[in-house]
Amino acid sequence: MGAPSSSTKAFKQGFLRSFLLSLRSCRNGAMGLQERKRAVRSSADIAMATTRGSGAMWPQALLAAASSSSSLPWPRRLPAAATVKTTTRRKNMARRRCLQRRTTTSSGEIARRLVRKRTKVLRGMVPGGELLDGASLLREAMDYVVHLRAQVAVLRRVSNAMQHRPSSHHMTGPFHSPRFLMSVPCMQIAKHNHVIHFDLYHHDSCSGCCTTSTVENRDDRKGSSLGWKPRIERWQQSEPPRSVCRMAKKILYCSEA
Amino acid sequence: VKTMSGRRSRGSVSEEEINELISRLQTLLPTARRRGSSSASTTKMLKETCSYIKSLHREVDDLSDRLSDLMSTMDNNSPAAEIIRSLLR
């Protein structure tokens, strides 16, 4: 499906950041399983919508649905009260017919009915789709699909990384998951005015199943790990587990730009 | 890329624009057959788009379920958990 564009990459990074941050609240052990599942799902949705921003319609609808009730199953619909009726019913009908006009076969009527039915289904699948006319609906659907795919990819990498995490006091060979987890500090480092990127496209060296991510300091493209040191040293002062420091050092000296 | 916004003057969208959108949508879908893409029928495209979105939704659900399971079983003493805890505080 072609190489990911830079905007997809930026989206994935932003999404990952927001998602991980919002997961913080889900780590509370007091949550029941179902509750945590719902929380994780809505964290993913909210992260996706907020990262996408204002370039499309669906993020607003998704956010509205997620905030009104986090227990709604798919598809998430706008609550009726929140629907903004900006056009008259007749105009809406005319707009919706533009998709049907495209069908010019001899069995036109049946085909048009099918198109109408399927368009309705599509409206239900795309957040905010009920308000859109044919062309906008298609555009929104495309945008939504692209970002859904990105969301799936990031979620998959996160869960793979967490699955391969080292158990206590025992480090697995490849540092894929530690590397991934260690890249989380970059969110803190951002406070120090370094621009840190998750490089989710760095070579997947481990049979494609694990996340390999490196942290690049934008100011120094030679793969300098200088940005890490302050953090690590602070950890050393507060005595983190030794294995953490070892992991950190190995990642610093292993990861290439 | 937003194009042809000026054509909306009469409240209708041109056929070419719809066709273009449909063919662009077709390239996104995993099952698209690309021989002479103009043969994409609207109904088929709509149906494939809907089922693709549905399957993506299902994947997101599965993955987030998996994640929440993983999170619950995270060993509290593992260095990984320690890192996440200290950094996401």
mmCIF file with all atom_site columns, C-alpha atoms in Angstrom, chain B residues 37-78:
data_model
loop_
_atom_site.group_PDB
_atom_site.id
_atom_site.type_symbol
_atom_site.label_atom_id
_atom_site.label_alt_id
_atom_site.label_comp_id
_atom_site.label_asym_id
_atom_site.label_entity_id
_atom_site.label_seq_id
_atom_site.pdbx_PDB_ins_code
_atom_site.Cartn_x
_atom_site.Cartn_y
_atom_site.Cartn_z
_atom_site.occupancy
_atom_site.B_iso_or_equiv
_atom_site.pdbx_formal_charge
_atom_site.auth_seq_id
_atom_site.auth_comp_id
_atom_site.auth_asym_id
_atom_site.auth_atom_id
_atom_site.pdbx_PDB_model_num
ATOM 1  C CA . SER B 1 37 ? -9.838  1.172  -12.181 1.00 0.00 ? 37 SER B CA 1
ATOM 2  C CA . SER B 1 38 ? -12.681 2.992  -13.847 1.00 0.00 ? 38 SER B CA 1
ATOM 3  C CA . SER B 1 39 ? -14.763 -0.121 -13.506 1.00 0.00 ? 39 SER B CA 1
ATOM 4  C CA . ALA B 1 40 ? -15.180 0.413  -9.788  1.00 0.00 ? 40 ALA B CA 1
ATOM 5  C CA . SER B 1 41 ? -18.849 0.407  -9.097  1.00 0.00 ? 41 SER B CA 1
ATOM 6  C CA . THR B 1 42 ? -20.208 2.631  -6.424  1.00 0.00 ? 42 THR B CA 1
ATOM 7  C CA . THR B 1 43 ? -22.056 -0.068 -4.595  1.00 0.00 ? 43 THR B CA 1
ATOM 8  C CA . LYS B 1 44 ? -19.095 -2.360 -4.499  1.00 0.00 ? 44 LYS B CA 1
ATOM 9  C CA . MET B 1 45 ? -16.817 0.380  -3.268  1.00 0.00 ? 45 MET B CA 1
ATOM 10 C CA . LEU B 1 46 ? -19.248 1.396  -0.568  1.00 0.00 ? 46 LEU B CA 1
ATOM 11 C CA . LYS B 1 47 ? -19.644 -2.162 0.554   1.00 0.00 ? 47 LYS B CA 1
ATOM 12 C CA . GLU B 1 48 ? -15.911 -2.795 0.676   1.00 0.00 ? 48 GLU B CA 1
ATOM 13 C CA . THR B 1 49 ? -15.290 0.421  2.501   1.00 0.00 ? 49 THR B CA 1
ATOM 14 C CA . CYS B 1 50 ? -17.870 -0.451 5.116   1.00 0.00 ? 50 CYS B CA 1
ATOM 15 C CA . SER B 1 51 ? -16.510 -3.912 5.679   1.00 0.00 ? 51 SER B CA 1
ATOM 16 C CA . TYR B 1 52 ? -12.955 -2.623 5.794   1.00 0.00 ? 52 TYR B CA 1
ATOM 17 C CA . ILE B 1 53 ? -13.848 -0.054 8.405   1.00 0.00 ? 53 ILE B CA 1
ATOM 18 C CA . LYS B 1 54 ? -15.705 -2.704 10.326  1.00 0.00 ? 54 LYS B CA 1
ATOM 19 C CA . SER B 1 55 ? -12.707 -5.002 10.325  1.00 0.00 ? 55 SER B CA 1
ATOM 20 C CA . LEU B 1 56 ? -10.433 -2.173 11.393  1.00 0.00 ? 56 LEU B CA 1
ATOM 21 C CA . HIS B 1 57 ? -12.756 -1.414 14.269  1.00 0.00 ? 57 HIS B CA 1
ATOM 22 C CA . ARG B 1 58 ? -12.656 -5.040 15.268  1.00 0.00 ? 58 ARG B CA 1
ATOM 23 C CA . GLU B 1 59 ? -8.877  -5.006 15.181  1.00 0.00 ? 59 GLU B CA 1
ATOM 24 C CA . VAL B 1 60 ? -8.779  -1.958 17.396  1.00 0.00 ? 60 VAL B CA 1
ATOM 25 C CA . ASP B 1 61 ? -11.125 -3.649 19.831  1.00 0.00 ? 61 ASP B CA 1
ATOM 26 C CA . ASP B 1 62 ? -9.059  -6.820 19.883  1.00 0.00 ? 62 ASP B CA 1
ATOM 27 C CA . LEU B 1 63 ? -5.818  -4.968 20.308  1.00 0.00 ? 63 LEU B CA 1
ATOM 28 C CA . SER B 1 64 ? -7.101  -2.805 23.102  1.00 0.00 ? 64 SER B CA 1
ATOM 29 C CA . ASP B 1 65 ? -8.491  -5.865 24.839  1.00 0.00 ? 65 ASP B CA 1
ATOM 30 C CA . ARG B 1 66 ? -5.116  -7.479 24.498  1.00 0.00 ? 66 ARG B CA 1
ATOM 31 C CA . LEU B 1 67 ? -3.449  -4.390 25.851  1.00 0.00 ? 67 LEU B CA 1
ATOM 32 C CA . SER B 1 68 ? -5.703  -4.168 28.853  1.00 0.00 ? 68 SER B CA 1
ATOM 33 C CA . ASP B 1 69 ? -5.032  -7.820 29.617  1.00 0.00 ? 69 ASP B CA 1
ATOM 34 C CA . LEU B 1 70 ? -1.307  -7.244 29.310  1.00 0.00 ? 70 LEU B CA 1
ATOM 35 C CA . MET B 1 71 ? -1.490  -4.265 31.544  1.00 0.00 ? 71 MET B CA 1
ATOM 36 C CA . SER B 1 72 ? -3.272  -6.172 34.232  1.00 0.00 ? 72 SER B CA 1
ATOM 37 C CA . THR B 1 73 ? -0.688  -8.911 34.240  1.00 0.00 ? 73 THR B CA 1
ATOM 38 C CA . MET B 1 74 ? 2.293   -6.668 34.234  1.00 0.00 ? 74 MET B CA 1
ATOM 39 C CA . ASP B 1 75 ? 4.654   -7.815 36.850  1.00 0.00 ? 75 ASP B CA 1
ATOM 40 C CA . ASN B 1 76 ? 4.790   -5.118 39.417  1.00 0.00 ? 76 ASN B CA 1
ATOM 41 C CA . ASN B 1 77 ? 8.443   -5.691 40.096  1.00 0.00 ? 77 ASN B CA 1
ATOM 42 C CA . SER B 1 78 ? 9.668   -5.806 36.566  1.00 0.00 ? 78 SER B CA 1
#
